[in-house]
Every structure is written in C-alpha cells, then in structure tokens.
Tab-separated table of C-alpha atoms in Angstrom:
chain	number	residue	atom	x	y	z
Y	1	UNK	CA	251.732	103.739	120.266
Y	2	UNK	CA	254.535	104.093	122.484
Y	3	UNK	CA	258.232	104.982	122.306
Y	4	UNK	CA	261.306	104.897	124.838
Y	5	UNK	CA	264.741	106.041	124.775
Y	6	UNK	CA	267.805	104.045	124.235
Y	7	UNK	CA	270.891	105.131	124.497
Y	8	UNK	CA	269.638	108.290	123.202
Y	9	UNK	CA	267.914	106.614	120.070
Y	10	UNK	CA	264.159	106.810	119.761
Y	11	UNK	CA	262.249	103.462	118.704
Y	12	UNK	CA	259.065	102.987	117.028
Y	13	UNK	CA	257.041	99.883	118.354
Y	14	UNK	CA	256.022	97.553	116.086
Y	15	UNK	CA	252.219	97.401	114.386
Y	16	UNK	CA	249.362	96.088	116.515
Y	17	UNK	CA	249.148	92.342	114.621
Y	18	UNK	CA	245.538	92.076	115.403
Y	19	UNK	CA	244.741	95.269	113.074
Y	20	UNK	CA	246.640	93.299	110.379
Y	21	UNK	CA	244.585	89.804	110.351
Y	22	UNK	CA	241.466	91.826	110.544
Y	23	UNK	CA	241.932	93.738	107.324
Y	24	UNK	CA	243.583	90.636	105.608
Y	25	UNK	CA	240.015	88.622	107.149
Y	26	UNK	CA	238.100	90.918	105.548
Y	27	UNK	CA	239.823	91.435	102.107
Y	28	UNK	CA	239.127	87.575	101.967
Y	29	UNK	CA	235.607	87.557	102.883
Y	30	UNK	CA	234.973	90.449	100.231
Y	31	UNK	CA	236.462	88.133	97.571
Y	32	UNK	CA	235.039	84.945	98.560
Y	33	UNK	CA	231.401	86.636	98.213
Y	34	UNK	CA	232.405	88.012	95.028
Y	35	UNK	CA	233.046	84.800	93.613
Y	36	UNK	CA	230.359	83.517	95.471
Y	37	UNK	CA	227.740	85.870	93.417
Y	38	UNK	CA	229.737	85.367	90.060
Y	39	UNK	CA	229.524	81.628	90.451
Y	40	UNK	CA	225.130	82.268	91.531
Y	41	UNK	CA	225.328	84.050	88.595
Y	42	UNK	CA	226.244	82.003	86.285
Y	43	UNK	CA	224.501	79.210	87.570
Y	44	UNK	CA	221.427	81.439	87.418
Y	45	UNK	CA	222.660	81.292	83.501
Y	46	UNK	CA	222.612	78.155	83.671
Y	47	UNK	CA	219.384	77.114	84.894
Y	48	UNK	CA	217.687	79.626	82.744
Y	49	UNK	CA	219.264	78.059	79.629
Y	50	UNK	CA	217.726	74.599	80.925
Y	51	UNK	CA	214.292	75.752	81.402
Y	52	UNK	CA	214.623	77.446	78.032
Y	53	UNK	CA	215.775	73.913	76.315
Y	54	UNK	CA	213.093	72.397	78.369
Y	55	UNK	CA	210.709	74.358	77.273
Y	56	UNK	CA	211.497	74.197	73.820
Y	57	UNK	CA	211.656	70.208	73.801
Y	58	UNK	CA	207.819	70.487	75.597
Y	59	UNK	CA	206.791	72.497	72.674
Y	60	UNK	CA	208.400	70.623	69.457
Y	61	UNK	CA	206.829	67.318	71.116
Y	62	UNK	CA	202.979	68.855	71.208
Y	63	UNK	CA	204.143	70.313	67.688
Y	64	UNK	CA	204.331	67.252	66.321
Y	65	UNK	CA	200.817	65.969	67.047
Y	66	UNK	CA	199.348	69.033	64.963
Y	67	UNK	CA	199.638	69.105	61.152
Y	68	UNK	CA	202.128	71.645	61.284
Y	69	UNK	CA	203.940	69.163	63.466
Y	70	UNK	CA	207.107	68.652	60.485
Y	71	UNK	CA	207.715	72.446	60.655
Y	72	UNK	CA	207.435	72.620	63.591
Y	73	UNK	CA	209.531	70.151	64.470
Y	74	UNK	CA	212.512	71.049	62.000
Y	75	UNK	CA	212.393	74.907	63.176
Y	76	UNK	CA	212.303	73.790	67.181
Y	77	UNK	CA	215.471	71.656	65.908
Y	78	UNK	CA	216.568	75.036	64.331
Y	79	UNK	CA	215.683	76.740	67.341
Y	80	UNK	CA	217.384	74.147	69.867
Y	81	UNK	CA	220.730	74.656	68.080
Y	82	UNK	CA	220.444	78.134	68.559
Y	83	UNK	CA	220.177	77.676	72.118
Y	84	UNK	CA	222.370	75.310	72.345
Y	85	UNK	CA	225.330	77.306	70.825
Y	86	UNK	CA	224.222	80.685	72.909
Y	87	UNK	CA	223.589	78.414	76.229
Y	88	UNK	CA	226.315	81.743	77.550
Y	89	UNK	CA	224.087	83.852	77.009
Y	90	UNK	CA	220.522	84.283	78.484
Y	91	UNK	CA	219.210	87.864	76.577
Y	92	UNK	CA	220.437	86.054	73.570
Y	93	UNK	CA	218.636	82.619	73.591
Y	94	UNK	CA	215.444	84.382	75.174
Y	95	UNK	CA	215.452	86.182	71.953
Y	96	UNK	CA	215.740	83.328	69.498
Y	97	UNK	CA	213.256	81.432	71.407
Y	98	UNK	CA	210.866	84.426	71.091
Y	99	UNK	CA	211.334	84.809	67.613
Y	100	UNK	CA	210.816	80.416	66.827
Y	101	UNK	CA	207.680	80.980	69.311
Y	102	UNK	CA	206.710	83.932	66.813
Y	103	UNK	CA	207.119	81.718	63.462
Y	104	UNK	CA	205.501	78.933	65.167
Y	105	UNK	CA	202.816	81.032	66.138
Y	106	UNK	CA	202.325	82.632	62.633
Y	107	UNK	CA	202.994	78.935	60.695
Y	108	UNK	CA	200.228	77.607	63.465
Y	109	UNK	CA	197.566	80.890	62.586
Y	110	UNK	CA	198.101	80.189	59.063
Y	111	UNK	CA	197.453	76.366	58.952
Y	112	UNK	CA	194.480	77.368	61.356
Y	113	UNK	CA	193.180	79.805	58.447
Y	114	UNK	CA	193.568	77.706	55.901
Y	115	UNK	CA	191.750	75.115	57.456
Y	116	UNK	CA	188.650	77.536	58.363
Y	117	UNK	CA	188.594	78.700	54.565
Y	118	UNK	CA	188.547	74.800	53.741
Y	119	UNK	CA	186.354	73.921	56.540
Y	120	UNK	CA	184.000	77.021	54.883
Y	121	UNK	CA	184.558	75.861	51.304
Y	122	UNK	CA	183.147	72.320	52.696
Y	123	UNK	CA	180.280	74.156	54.498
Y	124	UNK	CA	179.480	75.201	51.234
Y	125	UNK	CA	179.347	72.723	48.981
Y	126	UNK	CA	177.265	70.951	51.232
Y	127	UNK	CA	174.415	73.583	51.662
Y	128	UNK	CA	174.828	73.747	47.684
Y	129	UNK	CA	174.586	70.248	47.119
Y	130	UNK	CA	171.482	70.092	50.154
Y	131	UNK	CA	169.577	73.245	47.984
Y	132	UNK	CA	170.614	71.275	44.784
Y	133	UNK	CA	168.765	68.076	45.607
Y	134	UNK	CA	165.937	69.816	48.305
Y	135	UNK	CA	164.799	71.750	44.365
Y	136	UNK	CA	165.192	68.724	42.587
Y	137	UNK	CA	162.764	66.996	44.999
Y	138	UNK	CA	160.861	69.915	45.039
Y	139	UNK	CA	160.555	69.264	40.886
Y	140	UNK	CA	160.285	66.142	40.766
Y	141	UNK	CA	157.191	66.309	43.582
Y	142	UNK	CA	155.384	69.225	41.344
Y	143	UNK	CA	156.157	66.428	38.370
Y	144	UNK	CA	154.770	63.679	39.846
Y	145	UNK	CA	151.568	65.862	41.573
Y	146	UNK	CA	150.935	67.433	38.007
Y	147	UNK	CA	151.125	64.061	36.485
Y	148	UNK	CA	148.869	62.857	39.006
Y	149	UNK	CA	146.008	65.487	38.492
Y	150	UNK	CA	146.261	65.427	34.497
Y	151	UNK	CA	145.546	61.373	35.677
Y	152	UNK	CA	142.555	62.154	37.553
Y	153	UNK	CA	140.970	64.673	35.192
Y	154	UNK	CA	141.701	62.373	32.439
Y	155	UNK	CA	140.127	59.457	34.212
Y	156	UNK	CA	137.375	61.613	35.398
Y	157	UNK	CA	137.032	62.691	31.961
Y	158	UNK	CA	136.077	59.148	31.146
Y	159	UNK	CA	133.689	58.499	33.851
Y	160	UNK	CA	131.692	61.756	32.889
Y	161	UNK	CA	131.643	60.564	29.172
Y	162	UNK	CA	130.405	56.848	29.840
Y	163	UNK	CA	127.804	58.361	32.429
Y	164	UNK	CA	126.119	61.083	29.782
Y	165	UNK	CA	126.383	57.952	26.756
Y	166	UNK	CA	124.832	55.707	29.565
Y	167	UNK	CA	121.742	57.927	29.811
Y	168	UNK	CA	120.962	58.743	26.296
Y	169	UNK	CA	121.629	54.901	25.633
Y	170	UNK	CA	118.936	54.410	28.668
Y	171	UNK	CA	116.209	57.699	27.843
Y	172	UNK	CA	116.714	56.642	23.866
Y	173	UNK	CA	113.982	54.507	22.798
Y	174	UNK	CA	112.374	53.517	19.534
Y	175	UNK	CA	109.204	50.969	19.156
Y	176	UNK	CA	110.363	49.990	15.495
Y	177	UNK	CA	113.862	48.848	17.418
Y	178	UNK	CA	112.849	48.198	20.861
Y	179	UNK	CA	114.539	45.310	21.408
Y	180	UNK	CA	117.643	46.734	20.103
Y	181	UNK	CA	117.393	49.819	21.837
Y	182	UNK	CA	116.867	47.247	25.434
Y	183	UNK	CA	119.269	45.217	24.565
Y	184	UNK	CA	122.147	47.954	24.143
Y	185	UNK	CA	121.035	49.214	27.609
Y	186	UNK	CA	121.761	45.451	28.575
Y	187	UNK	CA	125.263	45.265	27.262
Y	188	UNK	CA	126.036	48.823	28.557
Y	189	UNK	CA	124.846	48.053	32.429
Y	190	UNK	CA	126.624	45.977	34.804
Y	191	UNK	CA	125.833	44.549	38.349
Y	192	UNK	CA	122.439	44.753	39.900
Y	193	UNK	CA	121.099	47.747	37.552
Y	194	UNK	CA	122.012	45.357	34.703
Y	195	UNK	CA	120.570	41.964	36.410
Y	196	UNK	CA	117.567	43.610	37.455
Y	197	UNK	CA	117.217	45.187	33.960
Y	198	UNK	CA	117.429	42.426	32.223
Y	199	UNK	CA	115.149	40.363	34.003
Y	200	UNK	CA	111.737	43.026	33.105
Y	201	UNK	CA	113.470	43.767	29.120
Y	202	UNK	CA	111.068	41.701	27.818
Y	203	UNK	CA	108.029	43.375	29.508
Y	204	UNK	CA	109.771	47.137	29.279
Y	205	UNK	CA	110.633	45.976	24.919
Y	206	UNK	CA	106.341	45.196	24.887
Y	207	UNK	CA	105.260	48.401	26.510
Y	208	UNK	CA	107.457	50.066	24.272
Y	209	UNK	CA	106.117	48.493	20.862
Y	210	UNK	CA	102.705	48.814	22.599
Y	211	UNK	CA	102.935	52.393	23.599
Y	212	UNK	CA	104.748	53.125	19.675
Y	213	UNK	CA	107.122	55.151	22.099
Y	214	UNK	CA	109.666	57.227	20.525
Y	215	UNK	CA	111.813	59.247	22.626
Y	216	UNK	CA	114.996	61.253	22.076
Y	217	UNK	CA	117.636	62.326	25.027
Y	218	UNK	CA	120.357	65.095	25.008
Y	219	UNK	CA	122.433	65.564	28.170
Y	220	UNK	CA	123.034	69.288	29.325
Y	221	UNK	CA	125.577	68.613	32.174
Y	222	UNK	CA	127.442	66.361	34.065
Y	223	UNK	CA	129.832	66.157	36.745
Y	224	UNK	CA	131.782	63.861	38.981
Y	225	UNK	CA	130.747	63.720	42.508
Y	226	UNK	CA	132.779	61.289	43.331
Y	227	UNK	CA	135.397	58.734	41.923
Y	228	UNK	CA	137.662	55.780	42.540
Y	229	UNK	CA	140.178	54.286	40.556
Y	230	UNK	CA	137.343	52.030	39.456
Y	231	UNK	CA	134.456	53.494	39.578
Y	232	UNK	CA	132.784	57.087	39.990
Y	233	UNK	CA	129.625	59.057	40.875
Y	234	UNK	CA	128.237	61.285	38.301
Y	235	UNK	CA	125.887	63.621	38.005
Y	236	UNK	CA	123.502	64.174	35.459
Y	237	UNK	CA	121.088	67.067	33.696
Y	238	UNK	CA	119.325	65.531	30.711
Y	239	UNK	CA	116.128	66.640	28.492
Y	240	UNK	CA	113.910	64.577	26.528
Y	241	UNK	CA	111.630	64.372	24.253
Y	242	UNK	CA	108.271	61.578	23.851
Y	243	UNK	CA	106.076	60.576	21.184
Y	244	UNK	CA	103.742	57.436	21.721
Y	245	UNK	CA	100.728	56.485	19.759
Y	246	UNK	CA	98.356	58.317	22.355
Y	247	UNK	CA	99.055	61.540	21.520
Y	248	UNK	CA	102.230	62.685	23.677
Y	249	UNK	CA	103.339	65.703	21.948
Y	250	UNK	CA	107.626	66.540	21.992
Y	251	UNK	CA	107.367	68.606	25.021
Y	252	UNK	CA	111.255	68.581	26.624
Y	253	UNK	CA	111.260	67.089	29.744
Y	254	UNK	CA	114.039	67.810	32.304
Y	255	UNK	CA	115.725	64.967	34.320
Y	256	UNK	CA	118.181	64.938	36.798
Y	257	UNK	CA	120.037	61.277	37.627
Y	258	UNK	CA	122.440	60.186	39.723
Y	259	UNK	CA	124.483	57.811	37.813
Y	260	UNK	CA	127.100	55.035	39.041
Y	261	UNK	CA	130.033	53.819	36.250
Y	262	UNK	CA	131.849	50.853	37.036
Y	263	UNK	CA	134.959	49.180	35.361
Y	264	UNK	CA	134.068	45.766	33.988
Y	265	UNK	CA	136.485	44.168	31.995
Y	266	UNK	CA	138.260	47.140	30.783
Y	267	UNK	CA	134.854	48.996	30.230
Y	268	UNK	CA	132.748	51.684	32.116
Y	269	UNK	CA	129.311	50.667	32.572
Y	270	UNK	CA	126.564	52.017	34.493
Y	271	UNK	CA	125.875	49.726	37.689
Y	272	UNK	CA	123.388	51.825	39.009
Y	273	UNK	CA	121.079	54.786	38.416
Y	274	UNK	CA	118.860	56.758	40.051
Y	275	UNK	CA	116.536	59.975	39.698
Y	276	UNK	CA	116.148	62.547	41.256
Y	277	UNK	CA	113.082	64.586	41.501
C-alpha cells in the first residue's frame, strides 16, 4: 500500500478489489458445496427409503404364496405404513423393517414347525396303520395256514382209516360167509383192483369154502405216504391169523401192504394194493 502527501494531509489508497471478489468467490463456492452435500444427502435418504419400500413390496408379494401369506401380508401393510410415515428418516424405517422381517421370520418358523409336527403326526399314523394291517395279515395267514393243516390231518386222518378197514375187510375171510366176505371186498374196491377182483370172486369164494379158510386180521400201523385231495398212499403193518381144514394152526403172520384209497362218489375205496415182502 502506498500513501502521498496532499497539501499536508496523508491518504490511504483504497483496497486491492481483486482480494475482495476472491474471498466473496470463495465464501460462495463453500456454500454452494454445502448445499450441494445436504441436498446428496438427503437424496441418499431418499433412495434408501425406496429400496426399503421396494424391498418390502418384493417380500409381502412372495408372502402371499406361502400359507402364512394373510399375515404376512397384513403386517408388510403394517410395516409399509411405517415406512411410509418415517420415509425422513433412514435409522428409523431400517429399524421397523428389521423388526416386521423378525415377526415374519418367527410367524414363518412357527408355521414351518407346526407343519413338521403335522407332517410327523401323519408319518405316524401311517407306519401305525402299515404295522396295524402288516399283523393282521400276519393273523389272518397263521389262520388260514392252521386251518389248512387241521384240513390235511383231518383228511389224512380219513385216508389212514379207510386204508387199515380196507385190509381187514380184504385179510378177513370166513368159508361159512365167503361170498359175503368177497363181496364186501367188491363194494369196498374201486378201479382196476376192484374190476380185476371181481372178475376171479367166484374162483377166490370156492377156494375159500374148499380150503374151510378162516382167517382174522388186526392192523398194527399205518401211515400216509402220500396224499391228494382225492386220493392217498398208505402204508400198512397188519397180522393175521389162518385156520383151513388142513391143519393150519393160528400162527400170526406179519404183512406189510402198500395200499391206494380213492374217492368214488363221496367214498374212499381201495383202488389198488400191493405187498410188500
């Protein structure tokens, strides 16, 4: 700065106007940027809110597929409210949103356990119903098997008896009675035993009368070797005992026959017989 004399009166000069728009210049500047980062800021706000309501609108529409969908549908419309009237402030709808996440969560975890514990229950039930009928099959199968054997032991009950009556009807023979005692073989025989039978009866009823045979038969044993519904294979032990008029004494004798019973009209006769030495 620079001064001169005038008249013997000292004067100042006047201030550099450069300096002066260069301070106002940057005053301006400083305030434009500070409105510049208020006005980022709150569209920062802003955006943050929108993502937030976006969010939230993304969420209630998957809600309402699941089968919490109506509660979770009427809290996100709780929850959008609540955003929507603190859209100002950020902390404070990031907060509410955390908390309807949380109770969505929870109301989400719950329906989920509930529907495990049903889903077991089900599991359940089933397997009890599956054990339930599996051990009534099981029952009725040991039913129907026992049945099935008392059948069989009943039928081969039968067999055995009409086998041993078969061969004291066949070893019995009396020379007073012979024809009787042929003919009851006769109506006790069927098939080939009983056609080829009854084609020699009247020769076998003359040796017998003949002979003045008398024998007696007692069966010891018998068993079923083999059986059908209709007929069986049974085997025989029998004794008897002979008297004829040339001197035969009662000696036992031992036989062992192999005997076949056949169904005929309702009746088990013997069809064939054979011994065995």
């Amino acid at each position: 700065m620079s001064s001169s004399s005038t008249r013997g009166t000292t004067v100042s000069d006047p201030p550099d106007t450069a300096e002066v728009q260069q301070d106002d210049v940057e005053a301006i500047a400083d305030l434009e940027l500070r409105r510049a980062e208020a006005e980022a800021a709150a569209a920062e706000a802003l955006a943050l809110a929108a993502q937030l309501r976006a969010r939230e609108l993304r969420l209630q529409a998957s809600a309402d597929d699941s089968p919490a969908g109506a509660d979770a549908r009427n809290e996100g419309d709780d929850t959008a409210t609540e955003i929507d009237g603190s859209a100002g402030d950020p902390d404070a709808e990031a907060n509410e949103l955390g908390r309807g996440r949380t109770k969505r969560r929870l109301t989400i975890r719950l329906r989920a356990h509930r529907s495990a514990r049903q889903s077991i229950k089900r599991i359940c039930v089933i397997l009890v119903a599956a054990l339930t009928c599996g051990l009534v099959g099981a029952s009725v199968w040991m039913v129907v098997q026992h049945r099935n054997m008392l059948s069989q032991q009943r039928t081969a009950a039968e067999f055995s008896a009409a086998a041993r009556q078969a061969v004291i009807t066949l070893m019995s023979m009396n020379y007073q009675q012979a024809k009787q005692d042929v003919q009851r073989v006769i109506d006790d025989a069927t098939g080939d035993f009983r056609a080829d039978f009854a084609a020699h009866a009247d020769d076998f009823t003359k040796v017998v009368e003949t002979s003045k045979v008398v024998t007696t038969a007692a069966v010891n044993v018998s068993a079923v070797q083999s059986m059908t519904p209709n007929s069986a294979v049974v085997l025989v032990a029998a004794t008897s005992e002979v008297t004829n008029a040339g001197g035969a004494d009662k000696a036992p004798r031992t036989w062992r026959l192999i005997v076949t019973i056949t169904r005929d009209s309702g009746q088990m006769k013997m069809s064939k017989v054979e011994f065995v030495p």
